[in-house]
Coordinates of C-alpha atoms in Angstrom, one line a residue:
Chain A
X1 CA 106.8 84.9 82.8
X2 CA 104.4 87.8 82.5
X3 CA 100.7 88.3 82.1
X4 CA 99.2 91.5 80.7
X5 CA 98.8 94.5 82.9
X6 CA 99.5 94.1 86.6
X7 CA 97.4 96.0 89.2
X8 CA 99.3 97.2 92.2
X9 CA 97.8 98.8 95.3
X10 CA 99.9 101.1 97.5
X11 CA 99.1 101.4 101.2
X12 CA 100.8 103.0 104.2
X13 CA 100.3 101.0 107.4
X14 CA 103.0 103.0 109.1
X15 CA 104.2 106.6 108.3
X16 CA 102.8 109.0 105.8
X17 CA 104.0 109.0 102.3
X18 CA 105.4 112.1 100.6
X19 CA 103.0 114.0 98.3
X20 CA 105.3 113.8 95.2
X21 CA 105.7 110.0 95.2
X22 CA 102.6 109.0 93.0
X23 CA 103.5 111.1 90.0
X24 CA 107.1 110.1 90.2
X25 CA 106.3 106.4 90.4
X26 CA 103.6 106.5 87.7
X27 CA 106.0 108.3 85.3
X28 CA 108.7 105.7 86.0
X29 CA 106.3 102.8 85.4
X30 CA 105.1 104.3 82.2
X31 CA 108.7 104.7 81.0
X32 CA 109.7 101.2 82.0
X33 CA 106.6 99.4 80.7
X34 CA 105.3 101.5 77.8
X35 CA 103.1 98.8 76.3
X36 CA 101.9 97.2 79.5
X37 CA 102.1 100.0 82.1
X38 CA 101.0 98.5 85.4
X39 CA 98.0 100.1 87.0
X40 CA 99.3 101.6 90.3
X41 CA 96.6 102.7 92.7
X42 CA 97.9 104.9 95.6
X43 CA 95.3 104.5 98.3
X44 CA 94.3 108.0 99.6
X45 CA 95.2 106.8 103.1
X46 CA 98.9 107.0 102.1
X47 CA 98.6 110.8 102.4
X48 CA 96.4 110.9 105.6
X49 CA 98.0 112.2 108.8
X50 CA 97.3 111.3 112.4
X51 CA 100.2 112.1 114.7
X52 CA 103.1 109.9 113.7
X53 CA 101.0 107.8 111.4
X54 CA 99.4 107.9 107.9
X55 CA 95.9 108.1 109.4
X56 CA 94.6 106.5 112.6
X57 CA 94.9 102.8 113.3
X58 CA 91.4 102.0 112.0
X59 CA 91.8 103.8 108.7
X60 CA 95.2 102.2 108.1
X61 CA 93.7 98.7 108.7
X62 CA 90.8 99.5 106.5
X63 CA 92.9 100.7 103.6
X64 CA 95.2 97.7 103.8
X65 CA 92.3 95.3 103.8
X66 CA 90.5 97.1 100.9
X67 CA 93.5 96.4 98.7
X68 CA 94.5 93.0 100.0
X69 CA 91.0 91.5 99.9
X70 CA 90.2 92.9 96.5
X71 CA 90.8 90.1 93.9
X72 CA 91.5 92.6 91.1
X73 CA 94.8 93.5 92.7
X74 CA 98.0 91.5 92.0
X75 CA 100.2 93.1 94.6
X76 CA 100.3 95.2 97.8
X77 CA 103.1 97.6 97.9
X78 CA 104.2 99.5 101.1
X79 CA 104.2 103.3 100.4
X80 CA 107.0 103.6 103.0
X81 CA 108.2 102.4 106.4
X82 CA 108.6 104.7 109.4
X83 CA 106.7 103.4 112.3
X84 CA 103.2 102.0 112.9
X85 CA 102.8 98.5 111.5
X86 CA 102.8 96.9 114.9
X87 CA 99.7 98.8 115.8
X88 CA 97.7 97.5 112.9
X89 CA 99.1 94.0 112.3
X90 CA 96.7 92.1 114.5
X91 CA 93.6 93.7 113.0
X92 CA 94.9 93.3 109.5
X93 CA 95.7 89.6 110.0
X94 CA 92.3 89.0 111.5
X95 CA 90.6 90.8 108.5
X96 CA 92.4 89.2 105.6
X97 CA 90.2 87.1 103.3
X98 CA 91.1 84.5 100.7
X99 CA 92.0 86.8 97.8
X100 CA 94.8 88.2 100.0
X101 CA 96.6 84.9 99.9
X102 CA 97.1 85.1 96.2
X103 CA 98.9 88.4 96.2
X104 CA 102.5 89.5 96.5
X105 CA 103.6 91.9 99.2
X106 CA 106.6 94.2 99.0
X107 CA 108.2 96.4 101.6
X108 CA 110.9 96.5 104.3
X109 CA 111.9 98.1 107.6
X110 CA 108.8 98.7 109.7
X111 CA 106.8 96.5 107.2
X112 CA 108.6 93.6 108.8
X113 CA 106.2 93.6 111.7
X114 CA 103.3 92.9 109.4
X115 CA 105.2 90.7 107.0
X116 CA 106.3 88.5 109.9
X117 CA 102.7 87.9 110.7
X118 CA 101.7 87.4 107.1
X119 CA 104.4 84.8 106.7
X120 CA 103.5 83.1 109.9
X121 CA 99.9 82.9 108.6
X122 CA 101.1 81.0 105.6
X123 CA 101.3 83.8 103.0
X124 CA 103.7 82.7 100.3
X125 CA 104.0 86.0 98.4
X126 CA 105.8 88.2 100.9
X127 CA 109.1 89.8 100.1
X128 CA 111.5 92.4 101.5
X129 CA 112.3 95.1 99.0
X130 CA 112.1 98.8 98.2
X131 CA 109.0 100.9 99.1
X132 CA 107.5 103.5 96.9
X133 CA 109.0 106.4 98.9
X134 CA 112.5 105.1 98.0
X135 CA 112.0 106.8 94.6
X136 CA 112.8 110.1 96.4
X137 CA 116.3 109.0 97.4
X138 CA 119.2 110.1 95.2
X139 CA 119.1 107.7 92.2
X140 CA 115.8 106.5 93.7
X141 CA 114.6 105.4 90.3
X142 CA 116.9 102.4 90.6
X143 CA 115.1 101.3 93.8
X144 CA 111.6 101.9 92.6
X145 CA 112.4 100.3 89.3
X146 CA 113.7 97.2 91.0
X147 CA 110.5 97.1 93.1
X148 CA 108.4 97.4 89.9
X149 CA 110.4 94.7 88.2
X150 CA 109.5 92.4 91.1
X151 CA 105.9 93.5 91.4
X152 CA 105.3 93.2 87.6
X153 CA 107.4 90.3 86.5
X154 CA 109.1 88.9 89.7
X155 CA 112.3 89.3 87.8
X156 CA 115.0 87.1 89.2
X157 CA 117.6 89.8 88.6
X158 CA 116.1 91.9 91.4
X159 CA 116.9 89.3 94.0
X160 CA 119.6 89.5 96.6
X161 CA 122.4 87.7 94.9
X162 CA 122.6 84.7 97.2
X163 CA 118.9 83.9 97.0
X164 CA 118.3 80.7 95.2
X165 CA 115.7 78.0 94.7
X166 CA 115.7 75.4 97.4
X167 CA 116.9 77.7 100.2
X168 CA 114.4 79.5 102.4
X169 CA 115.2 83.2 103.1
X170 CA 113.8 86.1 105.2
X171 CA 115.0 89.6 105.7
X172 CA 114.4 92.0 108.5
X173 CA 115.4 95.3 109.9
X174 CA 117.3 94.2 113.1
X175 CA 115.4 96.4 115.5
X176 CA 112.0 95.4 114.0
X177 CA 112.8 91.7 114.4
X178 CA 114.0 92.3 117.9
X179 CA 110.7 94.0 118.8
X180 CA 108.5 91.1 117.5
X181 CA 110.4 88.3 119.3
X182 CA 108.1 86.5 121.7
X183 CA 104.9 88.0 120.2
X184 CA 102.3 86.2 118.1
X185 CA 103.9 87.8 115.0
X186 CA 107.1 85.8 115.3
X187 CA 107.4 83.5 112.4
X188 CA 109.1 80.1 112.3
X189 CA 112.4 80.8 110.6
X190 CA 113.9 77.4 111.1
X191 CA 116.2 76.5 108.2
X192 CA 116.0 80.0 106.7
X193 CA 118.9 82.2 105.8
X194 CA 118.1 85.3 107.9
X195 CA 119.3 88.6 106.5
X196 CA 119.4 91.6 108.8
X197 CA 119.9 95.3 108.1
X198 CA 119.9 98.4 110.3
X199 CA 119.7 102.1 110.1
X200 CA 120.2 105.0 112.5
X201 CA 121.1 102.9 115.6
X202 CA 124.2 103.3 117.7
X203 CA 126.7 100.4 117.8
X204 CA 125.7 99.5 121.4
X205 CA 122.1 99.2 120.2
X206 CA 123.1 97.0 117.3
X207 CA 125.1 94.8 119.7
X208 CA 122.1 94.6 122.1
X209 CA 119.7 93.8 119.3
X210 CA 122.0 91.1 118.0
X211 CA 122.2 89.6 121.6
X212 CA 118.4 89.6 121.6
X213 CA 117.9 88.0 118.2
X214 CA 120.6 85.4 118.6
X215 CA 119.5 84.4 122.1
X216 CA 116.1 83.4 121.0
X217 CA 115.8 79.6 120.9
X218 CA 113.6 79.6 117.8
X219 CA 115.9 82.0 115.9
X220 CA 118.8 79.7 116.7
X221 CA 117.2 77.2 114.3
X222 CA 117.9 79.5 111.3
X223 CA 120.3 78.2 108.6
X224 CA 122.5 81.2 109.2
X225 CA 122.7 85.0 109.5
X226 CA 123.8 87.4 106.8
X227 CA 124.3 91.1 107.7
X228 CA 123.0 93.7 105.4
X229 CA 124.2 97.3 105.5
X230 CA 124.0 99.2 108.7
X231 CA 123.8 102.8 107.7
X232 CA 123.6 106.2 109.5
X233 CA 125.1 104.7 112.7
X234 CA 125.3 107.6 115.1
X235 CA 128.6 108.1 117.1
X236 CA 128.9 105.7 120.1
X237 CA 130.0 107.3 123.3
X238 CA 132.6 106.0 124.1
X239 CA 133.8 104.5 120.8
X240 CA 132.5 101.0 120.6
X241 CA 135.8 99.6 119.2
X242 CA 134.0 97.0 117.1
X243 CA 132.3 97.2 113.8
X244 CA 128.8 95.9 113.0
X245 CA 130.3 92.9 111.2
X246 CA 132.5 92.1 114.2
X247 CA 129.6 92.1 116.6
X248 CA 127.4 90.1 114.2
X249 CA 130.2 87.5 113.9
X250 CA 130.6 87.5 117.6
X251 CA 127.0 86.8 118.4
X252 CA 126.8 84.2 115.6
X253 CA 129.8 82.4 117.1
X254 CA 128.5 82.6 120.6
X255 CA 125.0 81.4 119.7
X256 CA 126.1 78.7 117.3
X257 CA 124.3 80.3 114.4
X258 CA 126.3 80.0 111.2
X259 CA 127.7 83.3 110.0
X260 CA 127.1 83.5 106.3
X261 CA 128.6 86.9 105.4
X262 CA 127.2 90.1 104.1
X263 CA 123.8 90.6 102.4
X264 CA 123.0 93.1 99.7
X265 CA 120.2 94.8 101.5
X266 CA 119.8 98.0 103.5
X267 CA 118.1 101.4 103.8
X268 CA 119.4 102.6 100.4
X269 CA 118.8 102.4 96.7
X270 CA 120.7 99.2 96.3
X271 CA 118.3 97.3 98.6
X272 CA 117.6 94.0 96.9
X273 CA 114.5 91.7 97.0
X274 CA 114.5 88.9 99.5
X275 CA 111.4 86.5 99.5
X276 CA 110.1 85.2 102.7
X277 CA 110.3 81.5 102.3
X278 CA 111.5 79.7 99.2
X279 CA 111.9 81.7 96.1
X280 CA 109.6 80.6 93.4
X281 CA 109.1 82.1 90.0
X282 CA 106.1 84.1 88.9
X283 CA 103.1 82.4 87.5
X284 CA 102.8 83.1 83.8
Chain B
X18 CA 116.5 95.0 161.8
X19 CA 120.2 95.5 161.6
X20 CA 123.4 93.5 162.3
X21 CA 126.8 95.1 162.8
X22 CA 128.7 96.3 159.8
X23 CA 127.5 95.5 156.3
X24 CA 130.0 94.6 153.6
X25 CA 129.1 95.8 150.2
X26 CA 130.8 95.0 146.9
X27 CA 130.5 97.4 144.0
X28 CA 130.9 96.0 140.4
X29 CA 130.3 97.3 136.9
X30 CA 129.0 94.6 134.6
X31 CA 128.1 97.3 132.0
X32 CA 129.7 100.7 131.5
X33 CA 132.7 102.2 133.3
X34 CA 132.1 104.1 136.6
X35 CA 133.4 107.6 137.1
X36 CA 136.6 108.1 139.0
X37 CA 135.1 110.3 141.7
X38 CA 132.4 108.0 142.8
X39 CA 134.2 105.9 145.5
X40 CA 135.3 108.9 147.6
X41 CA 131.9 110.5 147.4
X42 CA 130.1 107.3 148.3
X43 CA 132.5 106.4 151.2
X44 CA 132.1 109.9 152.6
X45 CA 128.3 109.7 152.5
X46 CA 128.3 106.3 154.1
X47 CA 130.6 107.5 156.9
X48 CA 128.3 110.5 157.5
X49 CA 125.1 108.5 157.5
X50 CA 126.4 105.5 159.5
X51 CA 129.1 107.0 161.8
X52 CA 129.0 104.1 164.3
X53 CA 128.6 101.3 161.9
X54 CA 130.0 102.6 158.6
X55 CA 129.4 99.9 156.0
X56 CA 132.5 98.5 154.3
X57 CA 132.2 99.4 150.7
X58 CA 134.6 97.7 148.3
X59 CA 134.8 99.2 144.8
X60 CA 136.2 96.4 142.7
X61 CA 139.0 97.9 140.5
X62 CA 137.2 96.5 137.5
X63 CA 134.7 99.4 137.9
X64 CA 137.3 101.7 136.5
X65 CA 138.6 99.5 133.8
X66 CA 137.9 100.5 130.1
X67 CA 137.4 98.3 127.1
X68 CA 135.5 100.1 124.3
X69 CA 132.0 100.7 125.6
X70 CA 132.5 98.6 128.7
X71 CA 134.2 98.6 132.1
X72 CA 136.7 96.1 131.0
X73 CA 136.3 93.2 128.6
X74 CA 133.5 90.6 129.0
X75 CA 135.8 88.1 130.8
X76 CA 137.0 90.6 133.4
X77 CA 133.5 91.9 134.1
X78 CA 132.3 88.3 134.7
X79 CA 135.3 87.6 136.9
X80 CA 134.8 90.7 139.0
X81 CA 131.1 90.0 139.5
X82 CA 131.7 86.4 140.5
X83 CA 134.5 87.4 142.9
X84 CA 132.1 89.5 144.9
X85 CA 129.0 87.5 144.5
X86 CA 130.6 84.2 145.4
X87 CA 132.5 85.6 148.4
X88 CA 130.5 84.8 151.6
X89 CA 132.0 87.8 153.4
X90 CA 129.9 90.2 151.3
X91 CA 126.3 91.0 152.2
X92 CA 125.4 92.9 149.0
X93 CA 126.4 93.4 145.4
X94 CA 125.8 96.9 144.1
X95 CA 125.9 98.0 140.5
X96 CA 128.4 100.8 140.0
X97 CA 126.3 102.1 137.1
X98 CA 124.2 101.1 134.1
X99 CA 125.0 102.1 130.6
X100 CA 125.3 99.0 128.4
X101 CA 126.9 95.6 128.6
X102 CA 125.1 93.3 131.1
X103 CA 123.6 91.2 128.3
X104 CA 127.1 90.2 127.2
X105 CA 128.0 88.8 130.6
X106 CA 124.7 87.5 132.1
X107 CA 125.0 84.0 130.8
X108 CA 128.6 83.5 132.1
X109 CA 127.8 85.1 135.4
X110 CA 124.7 82.9 135.9
X111 CA 126.7 79.8 135.1
X112 CA 129.4 80.8 137.6
X113 CA 127.4 81.7 140.6
X114 CA 127.9 79.6 143.7
X115 CA 125.9 79.1 146.9
X116 CA 127.0 82.2 148.8
X117 CA 125.7 84.3 145.9
X118 CA 122.1 83.2 146.8
X119 CA 122.3 84.8 150.2
X120 CA 123.1 88.3 149.0
X121 CA 121.1 91.3 148.0
X122 CA 121.6 92.9 144.6
X123 CA 120.8 96.5 143.7
X124 CA 120.8 98.3 140.4
X125 CA 118.6 99.3 137.5
X126 CA 118.5 100.2 133.9
X127 CA 121.0 97.9 132.1
X128 CA 121.3 95.8 135.3
X129 CA 117.8 94.5 134.5
X130 CA 119.3 92.1 132.0
X131 CA 121.3 90.3 134.7
X132 CA 118.7 90.8 137.4
X133 CA 116.1 89.1 135.2
X134 CA 118.3 86.1 135.0
X135 CA 119.1 86.1 138.7
X136 CA 115.4 86.3 139.5
X137 CA 114.6 83.6 137.1
X138 CA 117.3 81.5 138.7
X139 CA 115.5 81.8 142.1
X140 CA 117.5 84.6 143.7
X141 CA 115.3 86.3 146.3
X142 CA 117.5 89.3 147.1
X143 CA 117.3 91.2 143.8
X144 CA 116.0 94.8 143.8
X145 CA 115.7 97.7 141.4
X146 CA 117.2 100.9 142.8
X147 CA 119.9 103.5 142.5
X148 CA 123.4 102.7 141.4
X149 CA 126.6 104.2 142.9
X150 CA 127.1 106.5 140.0
X151 CA 123.8 108.2 140.8
X152 CA 125.6 110.1 143.6
X153 CA 127.0 112.4 140.8
X154 CA 123.5 113.6 139.8
X155 CA 122.3 116.9 141.2
X156 CA 121.2 116.1 144.8
X157 CA 122.6 112.7 144.1
X158 CA 123.2 112.0 147.8
X159 CA 119.5 111.4 148.1
X160 CA 119.7 108.6 145.6
X161 CA 122.9 107.1 147.0
X162 CA 121.7 107.5 150.5
X163 CA 118.5 105.6 149.6
X164 CA 120.5 102.8 148.1
X165 CA 122.7 102.6 151.2
X166 CA 119.6 102.5 153.4
X167 CA 118.4 99.5 151.5
X168 CA 121.8 97.8 151.3
X169 CA 122.5 98.4 155.0
X170 CA 119.1 98.0 156.7
X171 CA 116.6 97.2 153.9
X172 CA 114.7 100.2 155.2
X173 CA 111.0 100.0 154.2
X174 CA 111.0 103.8 153.7
X175 CA 113.2 103.4 150.6
X176 CA 110.5 101.3 148.8
X177 CA 108.4 102.5 145.9
X178 CA 105.3 103.6 147.9
X179 CA 102.9 100.9 146.4
X180 CA 105.2 98.0 147.3
X181 CA 103.7 96.0 150.1
X182 CA 103.9 92.5 151.6
X183 CA 101.9 89.9 149.8
X184 CA 102.2 91.5 146.4
X185 CA 105.0 90.4 144.1
X186 CA 106.7 93.2 142.1
X187 CA 109.4 93.8 139.5
X188 CA 110.8 96.9 137.8
X189 CA 112.6 97.3 134.5
X190 CA 113.7 99.8 132.1
X191 CA 111.3 99.4 129.2
X192 CA 113.9 98.9 126.5
X193 CA 115.8 96.4 128.6
X194 CA 112.8 94.3 129.3
X195 CA 111.9 94.4 125.6
X196 CA 115.3 93.2 124.6
X197 CA 115.2 90.1 126.9
X198 CA 111.8 88.9 125.9
X199 CA 112.0 85.4 124.4
X200 CA 115.5 84.8 125.7
X201 CA 116.6 82.5 128.5
X202 CA 116.8 85.6 130.8
X203 CA 113.1 86.2 130.7
X204 CA 111.7 85.6 134.2
X205 CA 108.2 84.4 135.1
X206 CA 106.4 87.6 136.1
X207 CA 102.9 86.1 136.5
X208 CA 101.0 87.8 139.2
X209 CA 103.7 90.6 139.6
X210 CA 103.0 94.3 139.5
X211 CA 105.4 95.3 136.7
X212 CA 106.9 98.8 136.9
X213 CA 108.5 100.2 133.8
X214 CA 110.6 103.3 133.3
X215 CA 112.4 104.8 130.3
X216 CA 115.0 107.3 129.5
X217 CA 116.2 108.9 126.2
X218 CA 113.8 107.1 123.9
X219 CA 111.5 108.9 121.4
X220 CA 107.8 108.4 121.8
X221 CA 107.5 106.1 118.8
X222 CA 110.1 103.9 120.4
X223 CA 108.3 103.9 123.7
X224 CA 105.1 103.0 121.9
X225 CA 106.9 100.2 120.0
X226 CA 108.5 98.8 123.2
X227 CA 105.1 98.8 124.9
X228 CA 103.6 96.9 122.0
X229 CA 106.4 94.4 122.4
X230 CA 106.1 93.9 126.1
X231 CA 102.3 93.8 126.3
X232 CA 102.1 91.4 123.3
X233 CA 104.2 88.7 125.0
X234 CA 101.9 86.0 126.3
X235 CA 103.9 85.4 129.5
X236 CA 104.0 89.2 130.3
X237 CA 100.2 89.2 129.9
X238 CA 100.1 87.1 133.1
X239 CA 101.3 90.1 135.2
X240 CA 99.0 91.5 137.8
X241 CA 99.3 94.9 136.1
X242 CA 101.6 97.5 134.7
X243 CA 102.7 100.8 136.4
X244 CA 104.5 103.4 134.4
X245 CA 107.5 105.1 136.0
X246 CA 109.0 108.3 134.7
X247 CA 110.0 108.5 131.1
X248 CA 112.7 111.2 131.0
X249 CA 114.8 112.9 128.3
X250 CA 112.3 111.9 125.6
X251 CA 113.8 113.3 122.4
X252 CA 111.5 115.2 120.0
X253 CA 109.4 112.9 117.8
X254 CA 109.2 113.8 114.1
X255 CA 106.3 114.4 113.5
X256 CA 104.8 115.1 116.9
X257 CA 103.5 111.8 118.4
X258 CA 100.3 113.4 119.7
X259 CA 100.2 111.0 122.6
X260 CA 102.0 111.1 126.0
X261 CA 103.8 108.1 127.4
X262 CA 100.9 107.6 129.9
X263 CA 98.4 107.6 127.0
X264 CA 100.3 105.0 125.1
X265 CA 100.8 102.8 128.2
X266 CA 97.1 103.0 129.0
X267 CA 96.4 102.1 125.3
X268 CA 98.6 99.0 125.3
X269 CA 97.3 97.9 128.7
X270 CA 93.7 98.2 127.5
X271 CA 94.5 96.4 124.2
X272 CA 96.3 93.6 125.8
X273 CA 94.0 93.1 128.8
X274 CA 96.7 93.9 131.3
X275 CA 95.4 96.0 134.2
X276 CA 96.7 99.6 134.2
X277 CA 97.7 100.4 137.7
X278 CA 98.9 104.0 137.4
X279 CA 102.3 105.7 137.8
X280 CA 105.3 104.3 139.7
X281 CA 107.8 106.3 141.6
X282 CA 110.9 105.1 139.6
X283 CA 113.0 106.5 136.9
X284 CA 116.4 107.7 135.8
X285 CA 116.6 110.3 138.5
X286 CA 117.5 110.9 142.2
X287 CA 113.9 110.0 143.3
X288 CA 114.2 106.5 141.9
X289 CA 112.8 104.2 144.6
X290 CA 113.5 100.6 145.5
X291 CA 111.4 97.8 144.0
X292 CA 112.1 94.2 145.1
X293 CA 112.0 91.5 142.5
X294 CA 109.4 89.1 144.0
X295 CA 107.7 89.6 147.3
X296 CA 109.0 92.2 149.7
X297 CA 110.4 90.7 152.8
X298 CA 112.1 92.5 155.7
X299 CA 115.7 92.1 156.4
X300 CA 117.1 89.4 158.6
X301 CA 118.2 90.8 161.9

């Protein structure tokens, strides 16, 4: 299930990547794959700065298209999330050429804005999973190594444990999915197991976003919802008196969407891979 | 443009009202309308507590319907915003009877969830404007007095200055409108001047919500967008390098929605009245 050397392009359609990431990731890749070290190209745009973003909208679009439309690359890897993909998604989708369809794409959180649009446009290689910047977390090599295992070999062991052949899946940050509902980026998730994770949002916001997502008629066609980890929840004033799982169960019950339990995804080093669509093994 | 004594019911479909509000509001009403003091009934539910909410979902629904479906009331006034209207909107809309259609409704912020649904259901008396709790702000009598002037006499001087006959309007908290897009609460705002205000959201969130709102095909049918005040914006990390007006202009430009300037609404005592639909004067 592997070919020779993979070529991976790293781009940052949202926030700026940290300076130390490339050396850390290259060293890890060399250690994990000594005889077939993947070629990992960090586009210089990853380190650009323009207000909140890794460069202005036009340069982020350009960088993404350079890598995605270059047939020599096997994969496009998000440098990090943050914020900004919604500003560039439309122009990127308009600019993608045929070689872009044969690639795999990996990222999560803010990346969901663009990945939703890619998946809607029929791209079959999109997956939720760690970004390059995750290597800077405590024990971050585990996250980056998992990403590399997916990018290099599409190793099944990297998958969220419930992902299986014959069952479509998708994974989103809850707030990101909420903010693309009713836009041209919203993909058809009918029949999918929808996994949702959250970070840094108060309980009343988690509840409100779950209202939003589960009230959307198209989302109600999913096969079910699984809740990933909701981390760094700030204190709710007053105490919300319900946990994230209780509110997820509540909105599933109320909307008639099957509740399928917890998913092994989140803003942490244990964040697993979730393909958009049906899992299929790598081409040899 | 006035009849005798108005009867106003105050309910709290979202967060709990503060204990001191009724006495303050009653005193103000008596001072402003000594010869025809409106009868203001604060439903006991306003002071109930259930986690984040002014009582559990069922009791908030019940309280709202008791007032709205009672023909003796002229108006339904939101005690305060906060959070919780999305949880009760569906049951309230299902339970409303004919007397509810002849009333006026006043509130803002979280109230937008329910007001969107009321307006969609053909209610003509819905308006954005101060809640009872606003009397506790510095110089809060101005806000509460404006609300009373609308509730008692539908005084044109309380209106946002650009509101005029022959032009449909609507006003929302930006985050609230974002979170009802693509749900059965989303009203048809084609041809409306849409006024948006925000409070307590970082610039990247304001930008993201404006992406969301202006990317919705139905919202693109509005006559234009006006931006109210965006207050208590927490620091953006890194600095966002654009103001809320710059991002609003940007998304208007990008989406083809006419930018119509600033609106005199916001989470403050100057918050003006904005009818949902076309402004029409009070029945005598």
